[in-house]
């Protein structure tokens, strides 16, 4: 019911507490990166680049319906080509990482994905650092440190709100957060994760085999039942990851990592980026992308590159994790989902 009155629901105790925790986490993000010498880059909301290559962009157009029916209509559009709402600031952040070292973006992103689940939104916020001279292990270490510090900030500065969530929303939440703050995350490769899932004997709705994209039920089993703490899974099959991830020496997996947390599943996804021009071009072509459309991105390699890495933290999933709220639509002030865009 409260989701149908977005203009009034912030007056409730629970959603008021969510707003305070969200504000504290937002402050914590900027503080974390400032203390470590990063600077913020404002990446564009309107872009012509589909970072994920999945075709889930919202199209931005000034054309009317009749004009859109014409051949190659976007040449006559406002930007002279197809444009859409960003799905990630990563590619643009890489530009600044390769000239300034350590940067981050923090802003809204959009996915035209028809997913009516408790974990998905059409508009959400992403924290996306990019770091030069940083490999996969460095990337995972920064990501883990970020989560643990943000959890510590909430425990220290939002004690009353955590107590409210602990008593009325998610029993045992405070202890779970303290465990995350105080203990190192478990690390395993994708191959080890699949082996553990197969060995578990558990019957999953989505059968497990090497090469599948891990589903929420697999992710939650790994971090809740197997490890009991957040898990960092690395080196995923090349076939299920985007084109920009660095190819491993075996040519089968890529230098990717996901951080899985109890109650949520994937909270962070990241990788070491492919800095080798011939391999990056080949991976674009294999993904069905036109390298000419990404010539500016390839220029970052043509004119000097270094090993670099980055990741994306789904901010609403973080808020959901530290508040224990069951549905992601309740941790953003004005949720945008299929069929719903109030206020």
Short mmCIF file of C-alpha atoms in Angstrom, two decimals, residues 70-199:
data_model
loop_
_atom_site.label_atom_id
_atom_site.label_comp_id
_atom_site.label_asym_id
_atom_site.label_seq_id
_atom_site.Cartn_x
_atom_site.Cartn_y
_atom_site.Cartn_z
CA UNK A 70 11.43 6.50 -41.25
CA UNK A 71 14.60 4.79 -42.39
CA UNK A 72 17.56 5.42 -40.08
CA UNK A 73 15.55 7.96 -38.04
CA UNK A 74 18.16 8.79 -35.44
CA UNK A 75 20.36 10.59 -37.97
CA UNK A 76 17.67 13.30 -37.88
CA UNK A 77 17.35 13.19 -34.10
CA UNK A 78 18.61 15.72 -31.56
CA UNK A 79 22.06 14.12 -31.19
CA UNK A 80 22.36 12.88 -34.77
CA UNK A 81 22.54 9.27 -33.60
CA UNK A 82 20.79 6.87 -31.23
CA UNK A 83 21.15 7.96 -27.61
CA UNK A 84 19.86 6.58 -24.35
CA UNK A 85 19.92 6.86 -20.58
CA UNK A 86 23.14 5.50 -19.12
CA UNK A 87 23.36 1.96 -17.82
CA UNK A 88 26.76 2.69 -16.25
CA UNK A 89 29.31 5.47 -15.98
CA UNK A 90 32.18 3.01 -16.23
CA UNK A 91 33.41 3.66 -19.76
CA UNK A 92 33.52 7.42 -19.22
CA UNK A 93 35.14 7.01 -15.79
CA UNK A 94 37.91 4.98 -17.44
CA UNK A 95 38.82 8.07 -19.47
CA UNK A 96 39.67 9.96 -16.30
CA UNK A 97 41.26 6.99 -14.52
CA UNK A 98 43.76 6.69 -17.37
CA UNK A 99 44.70 10.34 -17.03
CA UNK A 100 44.31 10.97 -13.29
CA UNK A 101 44.79 7.57 -11.65
CA UNK A 102 41.94 7.03 -9.18
CA UNK A 103 38.42 8.33 -9.78
CA UNK A 104 34.82 7.45 -8.98
CA UNK A 105 31.34 8.29 -10.15
CA UNK A 106 28.17 8.16 -8.05
CA UNK A 107 24.89 8.76 -9.79
CA UNK A 108 21.68 7.36 -11.26
CA UNK A 109 21.68 4.60 -13.85
CA UNK A 110 18.84 3.09 -15.83
CA UNK A 111 17.88 -0.35 -17.16
CA UNK A 112 14.90 -0.97 -19.44
CA UNK A 113 14.67 -4.48 -18.04
CA UNK A 114 11.19 -5.88 -17.42
CA UNK A 115 12.08 -7.43 -14.05
CA UNK A 116 9.39 -7.35 -11.38
CA UNK A 117 11.47 -8.68 -8.48
CA UNK A 118 12.43 -7.54 -4.99
CA UNK A 119 16.01 -6.94 -6.25
CA UNK A 120 15.51 -4.85 -9.42
CA UNK A 121 14.70 -1.24 -10.27
CA UNK A 122 14.54 0.57 -13.61
CA UNK A 123 16.31 3.58 -12.05
CA UNK A 124 18.92 3.11 -9.35
CA UNK A 125 22.17 4.62 -8.10
CA UNK A 126 25.63 3.20 -8.70
CA UNK A 127 28.99 3.82 -7.05
CA UNK A 128 31.67 3.19 -9.69
CA UNK A 129 35.38 3.64 -8.96
CA UNK A 130 38.02 3.18 -11.65
CA UNK A 131 41.68 2.73 -10.71
CA UNK A 132 44.81 2.81 -12.85
CA UNK A 133 47.65 0.42 -11.97
CA UNK A 134 45.18 -1.85 -10.19
CA UNK A 135 44.69 -5.56 -10.92
CA UNK A 136 41.82 -7.86 -9.95
CA UNK A 137 43.14 -8.53 -6.44
CA UNK A 138 43.58 -4.80 -5.79
CA UNK A 139 40.06 -4.21 -7.11
CA UNK A 140 38.52 -6.84 -4.81
CA UNK A 141 40.41 -5.45 -1.81
CA UNK A 142 39.09 -1.91 -2.38
CA UNK A 143 35.54 -3.21 -2.85
CA UNK A 144 35.66 -5.23 0.38
CA UNK A 145 37.13 -2.31 2.30
CA UNK A 146 34.37 -0.03 0.98
CA UNK A 147 31.55 -2.31 2.12
CA UNK A 148 33.04 -2.90 5.55
CA UNK A 149 33.66 0.79 6.15
CA UNK A 150 30.16 1.79 5.04
CA UNK A 151 28.63 -0.81 7.36
CA UNK A 152 30.79 0.58 10.19
CA UNK A 153 29.57 4.12 9.45
CA UNK A 154 25.94 3.03 9.74
CA UNK A 155 26.56 1.13 12.98
CA UNK A 156 28.31 4.15 14.47
CA UNK A 157 26.07 6.95 13.23
CA UNK A 158 22.63 5.34 12.86
CA UNK A 159 22.45 3.19 15.99
CA UNK A 160 18.81 4.05 16.76
CA UNK A 161 17.73 3.28 13.21
CA UNK A 162 19.64 -0.02 13.19
CA UNK A 163 17.92 -0.89 16.47
CA UNK A 164 14.52 -0.19 14.89
CA UNK A 165 15.31 -2.45 11.93
CA UNK A 166 16.75 -5.09 14.25
CA UNK A 167 13.55 -5.20 16.34
CA UNK A 168 10.82 -4.76 13.75
CA UNK A 169 12.18 -5.53 10.28
CA UNK A 170 14.98 -8.12 10.38
CA UNK A 171 15.77 -9.95 13.62
CA UNK A 172 19.50 -10.32 14.16
CA UNK A 173 20.39 -7.54 11.71
CA UNK A 174 22.75 -5.75 14.10
CA UNK A 175 24.79 -8.90 14.69
CA UNK A 176 24.95 -9.60 10.96
CA UNK A 177 26.28 -6.10 10.28
CA UNK A 178 28.86 -6.37 13.06
CA UNK A 179 30.05 -9.66 11.58
CA UNK A 180 30.51 -8.03 8.17
CA UNK A 181 32.36 -5.10 9.72
CA UNK A 182 34.72 -7.31 11.73
CA UNK A 183 35.50 -10.28 9.47
CA UNK A 184 37.30 -10.74 6.16
CA UNK A 185 35.24 -11.88 3.20
CA UNK A 186 35.67 -15.39 1.78
CA UNK A 187 37.27 -15.65 -1.67
CA UNK A 188 36.72 -18.35 -4.26
CA UNK A 189 36.90 -18.68 -8.03
CA UNK A 190 33.80 -19.23 -10.14
CA UNK A 191 35.00 -22.78 -10.82
CA UNK A 192 35.31 -23.45 -7.07
CA UNK A 193 31.86 -21.92 -6.49
CA UNK A 194 30.22 -24.16 -9.09
CA UNK A 195 31.97 -27.21 -7.62
CA UNK A 196 30.71 -26.28 -4.14
CA UNK A 197 27.16 -25.86 -5.43
CA UNK A 198 27.26 -29.22 -7.21
CA UNK A 199 28.75 -30.93 -4.16
#
